[in-house]
């Protein structure tokens, strides 16, 4: 397929690389960030532009990978009748693209994507489409880059997935960041915690997170919990989260 990528950030870079590896042609990269767009275009042996009026008109698929709040502005006055146009956001309705083309949809990668990740990283794909043509094309494109089954997810379902994804990925990572900062301050090594982090994540492939819970909160070890809270009294952010999480674990049914 011939694809135009709109955006030059994390999702544009990772999906573009996957498309190339699957044998598709990137016809053009459009981005307001001219240097990032030309960098990707060089990598993919294609052209780039930072002028909306110069967007190539003859591709099969146009993929919009810009921040959720910028999609409206980017598609303003963009007309690609007859073409399949999709954005990559979980929490934005596909209807935002209805004036761009009657064949519009969503191409949502349920993965935490960063430019520098390897092209082999597995990405579960969720798609939504306005009509049979865009569904068939987006499904084919998703299948070409994902070894897992491609799922269909309308606006309401993607929004729910996004909430769950924020909790398991973004919030967990923030806890790592707080713990790393705490370790640095206390002169202990955060790296020594990596086997524990990996074991905890891997365990939930076989048992549910509720069953997998360990630690002083679920055991109701009150003296230990008090010692921890006392130790965190000069670190308000971690102190508040520790108390909140302990209560949440103890009240969890
Ligand atoms: N990253 C993920 O893990 C992930 C996963 C699934 C879905 N998504 C979705 O994919 C979309 C893109 O996310 P991302 O992580 O790739 O974002 P990103 O890395 O921040 O890249 C955003 C791109 O959009 C451009 N941009 C920002 N504001 C703009 C504006 N007002 N007008 C025009 N272009 C603008 C940026 O250009 P500049 O360099 O000039 O700022 C950059 O090229 C979002 O809808 C997000 O919800 C992300």
PDB file of C-alpha atoms and ligand atoms in Angstrom:
ATOM      1  CA  UNK A   1       0.000   0.000   0.000  1.00  0.00           C
ATOM      2  CA  UNK A   2       1.029   3.644  -0.469  1.00  0.00           C
ATOM      3  CA  UNK A   3       0.848   5.527   2.805  1.00  0.00           C
ATOM      4  CA  UNK A   4       1.213   9.203   3.754  1.00  0.00           C
ATOM      5  CA  UNK A   5       2.203   9.731   7.386  1.00  0.00           C
ATOM      6  CA  UNK A   6       1.084  12.940   9.061  1.00  0.00           C
ATOM      7  CA  UNK A   7       3.209  13.694  12.126  1.00  0.00           C
ATOM      8  CA  UNK A   8       6.827  12.902  12.933  1.00  0.00           C
ATOM      9  CA  UNK A   9       6.717  11.889  16.610  1.00  0.00           C
ATOM     10  CA  UNK A  10       6.769   8.541  18.406  1.00  0.00           C
ATOM     11  CA  UNK A  11       3.778   6.860  16.725  1.00  0.00           C
ATOM     12  CA  UNK A  12       4.612   8.177  13.239  1.00  0.00           C
ATOM     13  CA  UNK A  13       8.192   6.883  13.566  1.00  0.00           C
ATOM     14  CA  UNK A  14       7.335   3.419  14.929  1.00  0.00           C
ATOM     15  CA  UNK A  15       4.386   2.721  12.603  1.00  0.00           C
ATOM     16  CA  UNK A  16       6.263   4.064   9.567  1.00  0.00           C
ATOM     17  CA  UNK A  17       9.178   1.730  10.308  1.00  0.00           C
ATOM     18  CA  UNK A  18       6.763  -1.195  10.680  1.00  0.00           C
ATOM     19  CA  UNK A  19       5.037  -0.326   7.377  1.00  0.00           C
ATOM     20  CA  UNK A  20       8.393  -0.236   5.577  1.00  0.00           C
ATOM     21  CA  UNK A  21       9.420  -3.571   7.124  1.00  0.00           C
ATOM     22  CA  UNK A  22       6.107  -5.076   5.957  1.00  0.00           C
ATOM     23  CA  UNK A  23       6.823  -3.990   2.370  1.00  0.00           C
ATOM     24  CA  UNK A  24       4.559  -0.920   2.111  1.00  0.00           C
ATOM     25  CA  UNK A  25       5.631   2.353   0.500  1.00  0.00           C
ATOM     26  CA  UNK A  26       5.704   5.559   2.518  1.00  0.00           C
ATOM     27  CA  UNK A  27       4.765   8.070  -0.176  1.00  0.00           C
ATOM     28  CA  UNK A  28       5.399  11.142   2.002  1.00  0.00           C
ATOM     29  CA  UNK A  29       5.841  12.412   5.567  1.00  0.00           C
ATOM     30  CA  UNK A  30       4.017  15.639   6.418  1.00  0.00           C
ATOM     31  CA  UNK A  31       4.804  17.427   9.673  1.00  0.00           C
ATOM     32  CA  UNK A  32       4.906  20.985  10.978  1.00  0.00           C
ATOM     33  CA  UNK A  33       8.327  19.929  12.282  1.00  0.00           C
ATOM     34  CA  UNK A  34      10.258  20.154   8.992  1.00  0.00           C
ATOM     35  CA  UNK A  35      13.542  18.750  10.304  1.00  0.00           C
ATOM     36  CA  UNK A  36      11.918  15.720  12.033  1.00  0.00           C
ATOM     37  CA  UNK A  37       9.880  15.028   8.861  1.00  0.00           C
ATOM     38  CA  UNK A  38      12.928  15.188   6.583  1.00  0.00           C
ATOM     39  CA  UNK A  39      14.864  12.940   9.004  1.00  0.00           C
ATOM     40  CA  UNK A  40      12.133  10.262   8.710  1.00  0.00           C
ATOM     41  CA  UNK A  41      11.835  10.786   4.948  1.00  0.00           C
ATOM     42  CA  UNK A  42      15.589  10.175   4.590  1.00  0.00           C
ATOM     43  CA  UNK A  43      15.282   6.968   6.647  1.00  0.00           C
ATOM     44  CA  UNK A  44      12.352   5.758   4.508  1.00  0.00           C
ATOM     45  CA  UNK A  45      13.780   6.952   1.187  1.00  0.00           C
ATOM     46  CA  UNK A  46      10.823   9.223   0.488  1.00  0.00           C
ATOM     47  CA  UNK A  47       9.918  12.912   0.453  1.00  0.00           C
ATOM     48  CA  UNK A  48       8.683  15.219   3.191  1.00  0.00           C
ATOM     49  CA  UNK A  49       6.818  18.490   3.450  1.00  0.00           C
ATOM     50  CA  UNK A  50       5.708  20.919   6.115  1.00  0.00           C
ATOM     51  CA  UNK A  51       3.099  22.538   3.832  1.00  0.00           C
ATOM     52  CA  UNK A  52      -0.410  21.136   4.056  1.00  0.00           C
ATOM     53  CA  UNK A  53      -1.111  22.338   0.509  1.00  0.00           C
ATOM     54  CA  UNK A  54       1.719  20.071  -0.744  1.00  0.00           C
ATOM     55  CA  UNK A  55       0.370  16.842   0.768  1.00  0.00           C
ATOM     56  CA  UNK A  56       0.577  14.089  -1.867  1.00  0.00           C
ATOM     57  CA  UNK A  57      -2.942  13.325  -3.090  1.00  0.00           C
ATOM     58  CA  UNK A  58      -2.607   9.821  -4.577  1.00  0.00           C
ATOM     59  CA  UNK A  59      -1.789   7.517  -1.631  1.00  0.00           C
ATOM     60  CA  UNK A  60      -4.090   4.694  -0.460  1.00  0.00           C
ATOM     61  CA  UNK A  61      -3.977   5.557   3.248  1.00  0.00           C
ATOM     62  CA  UNK A  62      -3.352   8.763   5.243  1.00  0.00           C
ATOM     63  CA  UNK A  63      -2.357   8.184   8.858  1.00  0.00           C
ATOM     64  CA  UNK A  64      -2.606  11.100  11.277  1.00  0.00           C
ATOM     65  CA  UNK A  65      -0.313  10.696  14.302  1.00  0.00           C
ATOM     66  CA  UNK A  66      -0.378  14.021  16.164  1.00  0.00           C
ATOM     67  CA  UNK A  67      -1.453  14.760  19.773  1.00  0.00           C
ATOM     68  CA  UNK A  68      -5.171  14.169  20.432  1.00  0.00           C
ATOM     69  CA  UNK A  69      -5.882  17.892  20.839  1.00  0.00           C
ATOM     70  CA  UNK A  70      -4.062  18.785  17.593  1.00  0.00           C
ATOM     71  CA  UNK A  71      -6.030  16.455  15.253  1.00  0.00           C
ATOM     72  CA  UNK A  72      -8.805  19.002  14.712  1.00  0.00           C
ATOM     73  CA  UNK A  73      -6.335  21.729  13.737  1.00  0.00           C
ATOM     74  CA  UNK A  74      -4.291  19.429  11.469  1.00  0.00           C
ATOM     75  CA  UNK A  75      -7.324  18.162   9.522  1.00  0.00           C
ATOM     76  CA  UNK A  76      -8.864  21.618   9.213  1.00  0.00           C
ATOM     77  CA  UNK A  77      -9.395  22.274   5.484  1.00  0.00           C
ATOM     78  CA  UNK A  78      -7.780  18.931   4.570  1.00  0.00           C
ATOM     79  CA  UNK A  79      -9.810  17.199   1.835  1.00  0.00           C
ATOM     80  CA  UNK A  80      -8.899  13.696   0.647  1.00  0.00           C
ATOM     81  CA  UNK A  81     -12.108  12.420  -0.965  1.00  0.00           C
ATOM     82  CA  UNK A  82     -11.977   8.732  -1.911  1.00  0.00           C
ATOM     83  CA  UNK A  83      -8.909   8.116   0.289  1.00  0.00           C
ATOM     84  CA  UNK A  84      -8.792   6.169   3.547  1.00  0.00           C
ATOM     85  CA  UNK A  85      -7.882   8.536   6.387  1.00  0.00           C
ATOM     86  CA  UNK A  86      -7.287   7.408   9.981  1.00  0.00           C
ATOM     87  CA  UNK A  87      -5.928   8.822  13.218  1.00  0.00           C
ATOM     88  CA  UNK A  88      -4.109   6.862  15.919  1.00  0.00           C
ATOM     89  CA  UNK A  89      -5.816   8.167  19.079  1.00  0.00           C
ATOM     90  CA  UNK A  90      -7.787   5.939  21.462  1.00  0.00           C
ATOM     91  CA  UNK A  91      -9.812   8.735  23.026  1.00  0.00           C
ATOM     92  CA  UNK A  92     -10.799  10.747  19.933  1.00  0.00           C
ATOM     93  CA  UNK A  93     -13.902   9.848  17.897  1.00  0.00           C
ATOM     94  CA  UNK A  94     -13.428   8.733  14.310  1.00  0.00           C
ATOM     95  CA  UNK A  95     -16.075  11.349  13.388  1.00  0.00           C
ATOM     96  CA  UNK A  96     -13.405  14.055  13.678  1.00  0.00           C
ATOM     97  CA  UNK A  97     -12.276  12.935  10.189  1.00  0.00           C
ATOM     98  CA  UNK A  98     -15.693  12.850   8.512  1.00  0.00           C
ATOM     99  CA  UNK A  99     -15.141  16.070   6.530  1.00  0.00           C
ATOM    100  CA  UNK A 100     -11.735  14.898   5.278  1.00  0.00           C
ATOM    101  CA  UNK A 101     -13.023  11.753   3.550  1.00  0.00           C
ATOM    102  CA  UNK A 102     -16.149   9.572   3.643  1.00  0.00           C
ATOM    103  CA  UNK A 103     -13.694   6.667   4.193  1.00  0.00           C
ATOM    104  CA  UNK A 104     -12.311   7.429   7.646  1.00  0.00           C
ATOM    105  CA  UNK A 105     -11.375   5.468  10.721  1.00  0.00           C
ATOM    106  CA  UNK A 106      -9.010   4.858  13.615  1.00  0.00           C
ATOM    107  CA  UNK A 107      -5.747   2.889  13.639  1.00  0.00           C
ATOM    108  CA  UNK A 108      -4.963   2.579  17.366  1.00  0.00           C
ATOM    109  CA  UNK A 109      -1.810   0.816  18.543  1.00  0.00           C
ATOM    110  CA  UNK A 110      -2.356  -0.452  22.110  1.00  0.00           C
ATOM    111  CA  UNK A 111       1.291  -0.175  23.117  1.00  0.00           C
ATOM    112  CA  UNK A 112       3.573   2.421  24.694  1.00  0.00           C
ATOM    113  CA  UNK A 113       5.490   3.668  21.659  1.00  0.00           C
ATOM    114  CA  UNK A 114       8.798   5.519  21.630  1.00  0.00           C
ATOM    115  CA  UNK A 115      10.829   6.465  18.554  1.00  0.00           C
ATOM    116  CA  UNK A 116      13.852   4.444  19.553  1.00  0.00           C
ATOM    117  CA  UNK A 117      12.093   1.087  20.150  1.00  0.00           C
ATOM    118  CA  UNK A 118      12.959  -1.891  17.891  1.00  0.00           C
ATOM    119  CA  UNK A 119      10.767  -2.527  14.855  1.00  0.00           C
ATOM    120  CA  UNK A 120      10.109  -6.070  16.147  1.00  0.00           C
ATOM    121  CA  UNK A 121       8.119  -4.845  19.217  1.00  0.00           C
ATOM    122  CA  UNK A 122       4.679  -6.489  19.216  1.00  0.00           C
ATOM    123  CA  UNK A 123       1.775  -4.038  18.896  1.00  0.00           C
ATOM    124  CA  UNK A 124      -1.850  -5.171  19.389  1.00  0.00           C
ATOM    125  CA  UNK A 125      -3.883  -3.161  16.854  1.00  0.00           C
ATOM    126  CA  UNK A 126      -7.439  -1.833  17.297  1.00  0.00           C
ATOM    127  CA  UNK A 127      -9.287  -0.376  14.372  1.00  0.00           C
ATOM    128  CA  UNK A 128     -12.549   1.407  13.738  1.00  0.00           C
ATOM    129  CA  UNK A 129     -13.963   2.412  10.354  1.00  0.00           C
ATOM    130  CA  UNK A 130     -16.821   4.391   8.830  1.00  0.00           C
ATOM    131  CA  UNK A 131     -17.520   1.931   6.003  1.00  0.00           C
ATOM    132  CA  UNK A 132     -16.554  -1.402   4.426  1.00  0.00           C
ATOM    133  CA  UNK A 133     -13.786   0.012   2.229  1.00  0.00           C
ATOM    134  CA  UNK A 134     -11.904   1.712   5.066  1.00  0.00           C
ATOM    135  CA  UNK A 135     -12.466  -1.283   7.379  1.00  0.00           C
ATOM    136  CA  UNK A 136     -11.018  -3.698   4.822  1.00  0.00           C
ATOM    137  CA  UNK A 137      -7.977  -1.502   4.091  1.00  0.00           C
ATOM    138  CA  UNK A 138      -7.214  -0.613   7.726  1.00  0.00           C
ATOM    139  CA  UNK A 139      -7.621  -4.261   8.766  1.00  0.00           C
ATOM    140  CA  UNK A 140      -5.250  -5.378   6.001  1.00  0.00           C
ATOM    141  CA  UNK A 141      -2.701  -2.729   7.005  1.00  0.00           C
ATOM    142  CA  UNK A 142      -2.954  -3.638  10.705  1.00  0.00           C
ATOM    143  CA  UNK A 143      -2.633  -7.355   9.972  1.00  0.00           C
ATOM    144  CA  UNK A 144       0.539  -6.693   7.965  1.00  0.00           C
ATOM    145  CA  UNK A 145       2.331  -5.191  11.003  1.00  0.00           C
ATOM    146  CA  UNK A 146       0.885  -7.175  13.924  1.00  0.00           C
ATOM    147  CA  UNK A 147       1.321 -10.872  14.642  1.00  0.00           C
ATOM    148  CA  UNK A 148      -1.657 -10.785  17.017  1.00  0.00           C
ATOM    149  CA  UNK A 149      -5.298 -10.757  15.960  1.00  0.00           C
ATOM    150  CA  UNK A 150      -6.447  -7.283  14.884  1.00  0.00           C
ATOM    151  CA  UNK A 151      -9.472  -6.166  16.933  1.00  0.00           C
ATOM    152  CA  UNK A 152     -12.335  -3.878  16.119  1.00  0.00           C
ATOM    153  CA  UNK A 153     -13.065  -1.205  18.744  1.00  0.00           C
ATOM    154  CA  UNK A 154     -15.628   1.603  18.386  1.00  0.00           C
ATOM    155  CA  UNK A 155     -15.095   4.983  20.109  1.00  0.00           C
ATOM    156  CA  UNK A 156     -16.654   3.954  23.455  1.00  0.00           C
ATOM    157  CA  UNK A 157     -14.593   0.751  23.748  1.00  0.00           C
ATOM    158  CA  UNK A 158     -11.277   2.422  22.807  1.00  0.00           C
ATOM    159  CA  UNK A 159     -11.892   5.058  25.452  1.00  0.00           C
ATOM    160  CA  UNK A 160     -12.245   2.315  28.095  1.00  0.00           C
ATOM    161  CA  UNK A 161      -9.102   0.554  26.852  1.00  0.00           C
ATOM    162  CA  UNK A 162      -7.248   3.870  27.044  1.00  0.00           C
ATOM    163  CA  UNK A 163      -8.226   4.378  30.706  1.00  0.00           C
ATOM    164  CA  UNK A 164      -6.993   0.850  31.532  1.00  0.00           C
ATOM    165  CA  UNK A 165      -3.817   1.446  29.496  1.00  0.00           C
ATOM    166  CA  UNK A 166      -3.058   4.694  31.354  1.00  0.00           C
ATOM    167  CA  UNK A 167      -3.422   2.870  34.699  1.00  0.00           C
ATOM    168  CA  UNK A 168      -1.237  -0.153  33.826  1.00  0.00           C
ATOM    169  CA  UNK A 169       1.416   1.707  31.843  1.00  0.00           C
ATOM    170  CA  UNK A 170       1.614   5.440  32.569  1.00  0.00           C
ATOM    171  CA  UNK A 171       0.740   5.250  36.283  1.00  0.00           C
ATOM    172  CA  UNK A 172       2.997   2.236  36.882  1.00  0.00           C
ATOM    173  CA  UNK A 173       5.849   4.029  35.142  1.00  0.00           C
ATOM    174  CA  UNK A 174       5.273   7.102  37.304  1.00  0.00           C
ATOM    175  CA  UNK A 175       5.599   4.888  40.383  1.00  0.00           C
ATOM    176  CA  UNK A 176       8.938   3.637  38.997  1.00  0.00           C
ATOM    177  CA  UNK A 177      10.027   7.281  38.545  1.00  0.00           C
ATOM    178  CA  UNK A 178       9.073   8.138  42.141  1.00  0.00           C
ATOM    179  CA  UNK A 179      10.867   5.027  43.445  1.00  0.00           C
ATOM    180  CA  UNK A 180      13.961   5.839  41.378  1.00  0.00           C
ATOM    181  CA  UNK A 181      14.031   9.379  42.777  1.00  0.00           C
ATOM    182  CA  UNK A 182      13.621   7.993  46.323  1.00  0.00           C
ATOM    183  CA  UNK A 183      16.455   5.481  45.800  1.00  0.00           C
ATOM    184  CA  UNK A 184      18.782   8.223  44.527  1.00  0.00           C
ATOM    185  CA  UNK A 185      17.955  10.437  47.511  1.00  0.00           C
ATOM    186  CA  UNK A 186      18.544   7.582  49.971  1.00  0.00           C
ATOM    187  CA  UNK A 187      21.743   6.364  48.234  1.00  0.00           C
ATOM    188  CA  UNK A 188      20.445   2.902  47.287  1.00  0.00           C
ATOM    189  CA  UNK A 189      20.418   1.341  43.827  1.00  0.00           C
ATOM    190  CA  UNK A 190      17.136   1.393  41.844  1.00  0.00           C
ATOM    191  CA  UNK A 191      18.648  -1.211  39.470  1.00  0.00           C
ATOM    192  CA  UNK A 192      18.519  -3.810  42.281  1.00  0.00           C
ATOM    193  CA  UNK A 193      14.713  -3.605  41.971  1.00  0.00           C
ATOM    194  CA  UNK A 194      14.615  -4.605  38.281  1.00  0.00           C
ATOM    195  CA  UNK A 195      14.248  -8.396  38.827  1.00  0.00           C
ATOM    196  CA  UNK A 196      11.313  -7.657  41.184  1.00  0.00           C
ATOM    197  CA  UNK A 197       9.669  -5.355  38.613  1.00  0.00           C
ATOM    198  CA  UNK A 198      10.058  -7.965  35.870  1.00  0.00           C
ATOM    199  CA  UNK A 199       8.806 -10.863  38.018  1.00  0.00           C
ATOM    200  CA  UNK A 200       5.719  -8.878  39.101  1.00  0.00           C
ATOM    201  CA  UNK A 201       4.847  -8.006  35.487  1.00  0.00           C
ATOM    202  CA  UNK A 202       5.434 -11.527  34.159  1.00  0.00           C
ATOM    203  CA  UNK A 203       3.434 -13.244  36.912  1.00  0.00           C
ATOM    204  CA  UNK A 204       0.126 -11.753  35.718  1.00  0.00           C
ATOM    205  CA  UNK A 205       0.416 -13.705  32.465  1.00  0.00           C
ATOM    206  CA  UNK A 206      -0.628 -16.777  34.501  1.00  0.00           C
ATOM    207  CA  UNK A 207      -2.604 -15.517  37.544  1.00  0.00           C
ATOM    208  CA  UNK A 208      -4.853 -12.494  38.028  1.00  0.00           C
ATOM    209  CA  UNK A 209      -3.285  -9.348  39.573  1.00  0.00           C
ATOM    210  CA  UNK A 210      -5.699  -9.660  42.509  1.00  0.00           C
ATOM    211  CA  UNK A 211      -4.390 -13.154  43.318  1.00  0.00           C
ATOM    212  CA  UNK A 212      -0.795 -12.060  42.712  1.00  0.00           C
ATOM    213  CA  UNK A 213      -0.852  -9.279  45.346  1.00  0.00           C
ATOM    214  CA  UNK A 214       1.829  -9.573  48.043  1.00  0.00           C
ATOM    215  CA  UNK A 215       3.311  -7.062  50.529  1.00  0.00           C
ATOM    216  CA  UNK A 216       2.592  -5.510  53.948  1.00  0.00           C
ATOM    217  CA  UNK A 217      -0.776  -3.963  52.934  1.00  0.00           C
ATOM    218  CA  UNK A 218      -2.457  -7.228  51.898  1.00  0.00           C
ATOM    219  CA  UNK A 219      -0.929  -8.989  54.956  1.00  0.00           C
ATOM    220  CA  UNK A 220      -2.097  -6.142  57.253  1.00  0.00           C
ATOM    221  CA  UNK A 221       1.431  -5.849  58.769  1.00  0.00           C
ATOM    222  CA  UNK A 222       0.594  -2.659  60.708  1.00  0.00           C
ATOM    223  CA  UNK A 223       3.978  -2.083  62.387  1.00  0.00           C
ATOM    224  CA  UNK A 224       5.839  -2.393  59.084  1.00  0.00           C
ATOM    225  CA  UNK A 225       3.404  -0.036  57.347  1.00  0.00           C
ATOM    226  CA  UNK A 226       3.894   2.544  60.143  1.00  0.00           C
ATOM    227  CA  UNK A 227       7.707   2.328  59.803  1.00  0.00           C
ATOM    228  CA  UNK A 228       7.422   2.929  56.044  1.00  0.00           C
ATOM    229  CA  UNK A 229       5.077   5.891  56.494  1.00  0.00           C
ATOM    230  CA  UNK A 230       7.423   7.397  59.099  1.00  0.00           C
ATOM    231  CA  UNK A 231      10.374   7.022  56.709  1.00  0.00           C
ATOM    232  CA  UNK A 232       8.461   8.847  53.958  1.00  0.00           C
ATOM    233  CA  UNK A 233       7.382  11.841  56.068  1.00  0.00           C
ATOM    234  CA  UNK A 234       9.794  14.190  54.217  1.00  0.00           C
ATOM    235  CA  UNK A 235       8.649  12.990  50.777  1.00  0.00           C
ATOM    236  CA  UNK A 236       5.029  14.209  50.472  1.00  0.00           C
ATOM    237  CA  UNK A 237       4.401  12.818  46.949  1.00  0.00           C
ATOM    238  CA  UNK A 238       5.490   9.275  47.791  1.00  0.00           C
ATOM    239  CA  UNK A 239       3.978   9.463  51.301  1.00  0.00           C
ATOM    240  CA  UNK A 240       0.511  10.316  49.917  1.00  0.00           C
ATOM    241  CA  UNK A 241       0.654   7.609  47.261  1.00  0.00           C
ATOM    242  CA  UNK A 242       1.880   5.030  49.807  1.00  0.00           C
ATOM    243  CA  UNK A 243      -1.067   5.759  52.139  1.00  0.00           C
ATOM    244  CA  UNK A 244      -3.593   5.823  49.243  1.00  0.00           C
ATOM    245  CA  UNK A 245      -2.304   2.561  47.730  1.00  0.00           C
ATOM    246  CA  UNK A 246      -2.204   0.809  51.101  1.00  0.00           C
ATOM    247  CA  UNK A 247      -5.857   1.759  51.713  1.00  0.00           C
ATOM    248  CA  UNK A 248      -6.818   0.700  48.178  1.00  0.00           C
ATOM    249  CA  UNK A 249      -5.143  -2.720  48.566  1.00  0.00           C
ATOM    250  CA  UNK A 250      -6.744  -3.285  51.979  1.00  0.00           C
ATOM    251  CA  UNK A 251     -10.243  -2.293  50.797  1.00  0.00           C
ATOM    252  CA  UNK A 252     -10.038  -4.169  47.472  1.00  0.00           C
ATOM    253  CA  UNK A 253     -12.788  -6.788  47.140  1.00  0.00           C
TER     254      UNK A 253
HETATM  255  N1  LIG B   1       3.042   7.210  22.070  1.00  0.00           N
HETATM  256  C1  LIG B   1       2.196   6.275  22.378  1.00  0.00           C
HETATM  257  O1  LIG B   1       2.528   5.379  23.164  1.00  0.00           O
HETATM  258  C2  LIG B   1       0.818   6.208  21.730  1.00  0.00           C
HETATM  259  C3  LIG B   1       0.169   4.953  21.694  1.00  0.00           C
HETATM  260  C4  LIG B   1      -1.075   4.862  21.076  1.00  0.00           C
HETATM  261  C5  LIG B   1      -1.658   5.983  20.509  1.00  0.00           C
HETATM  262  N2  LIG B   1      -1.018   7.204  20.574  1.00  0.00           N
HETATM  263  C6  LIG B   1      -1.672   8.357  19.931  1.00  0.00           C
HETATM  264  O2  LIG B   1      -0.917   8.746  18.772  1.00  0.00           O
HETATM  265  C7  LIG B   1      -0.974  10.167  18.611  1.00  0.00           C
HETATM  266  C8  LIG B   1       0.436  10.730  18.505  1.00  0.00           C
HETATM  267  O3  LIG B   1       1.142  10.452  19.698  1.00  0.00           O
HETATM  268  P1  LIG B   1       2.744  10.498  19.748  1.00  0.00           P
HETATM  269  O4  LIG B   1       3.142   9.803  21.010  1.00  0.00           O
HETATM  270  O5  LIG B   1       3.336  10.087  18.464  1.00  0.00           O
HETATM  271  O6  LIG B   1       2.981  12.077  19.935  1.00  0.00           O
HETATM  272  P2  LIG B   1       4.378  12.834  19.809  1.00  0.00           P
HETATM  273  O7  LIG B   1       5.513  11.897  19.898  1.00  0.00           O
HETATM  274  O8  LIG B   1       4.296  13.980  20.750  1.00  0.00           O
HETATM  275  O9  LIG B   1       4.361  13.405  18.301  1.00  0.00           O
HETATM  276  C9  LIG B   1       3.375  14.304  17.908  1.00  0.00           C
HETATM  277  C10 LIG B   1       3.630  14.821  16.494  1.00  0.00           C
HETATM  278  O10 LIG B   1       2.603  15.769  16.185  1.00  0.00           O
HETATM  279  C11 LIG B   1       3.184  17.050  15.929  1.00  0.00           C
HETATM  280  N3  LIG B   1       2.343  18.108  16.528  1.00  0.00           N
HETATM  281  C12 LIG B   1       2.202  18.412  17.845  1.00  0.00           C
HETATM  282  N4  LIG B   1       1.304  19.423  17.999  1.00  0.00           N
HETATM  283  C13 LIG B   1       0.907  19.752  16.746  1.00  0.00           C
HETATM  284  C14 LIG B   1       0.011  20.739  16.246  1.00  0.00           C
HETATM  285  N5  LIG B   1      -0.661  21.554  17.073  1.00  0.00           N
HETATM  286  N6  LIG B   1      -0.153  20.815  14.902  1.00  0.00           N
HETATM  287  C15 LIG B   1       0.525  19.995  14.060  1.00  0.00           C
HETATM  288  N7  LIG B   1       1.384  19.035  14.480  1.00  0.00           N
HETATM  289  C16 LIG B   1       1.564  18.917  15.806  1.00  0.00           C
HETATM  290  C17 LIG B   1       4.539  17.000  16.581  1.00  0.00           C
HETATM  291  O11 LIG B   1       5.354  17.959  15.954  1.00  0.00           O
HETATM  292  P3  LIG B   1       6.426  18.809  16.826  1.00  0.00           P
HETATM  293  O12 LIG B   1       7.656  17.968  16.847  1.00  0.00           O
HETATM  294  O13 LIG B   1       6.560  20.063  16.026  1.00  0.00           O
HETATM  295  O14 LIG B   1       5.819  19.040  18.190  1.00  0.00           O
HETATM  296  C18 LIG B   1       4.943  15.557  16.298  1.00  0.00           C
HETATM  297  O15 LIG B   1       5.342  15.388  14.971  1.00  0.00           O
HETATM  298  C19 LIG B   1      -1.824  10.690  19.767  1.00  0.00           C
HETATM  299  O16 LIG B   1      -3.147  10.829  19.318  1.00  0.00           O
HETATM  300  C20 LIG B   1      -1.752   9.597  20.822  1.00  0.00           C
HETATM  301  O17 LIG B   1      -2.914   9.554  21.638  1.00  0.00           O
HETATM  302  C21 LIG B   1       0.195   7.331  21.176  1.00  0.00           C
END
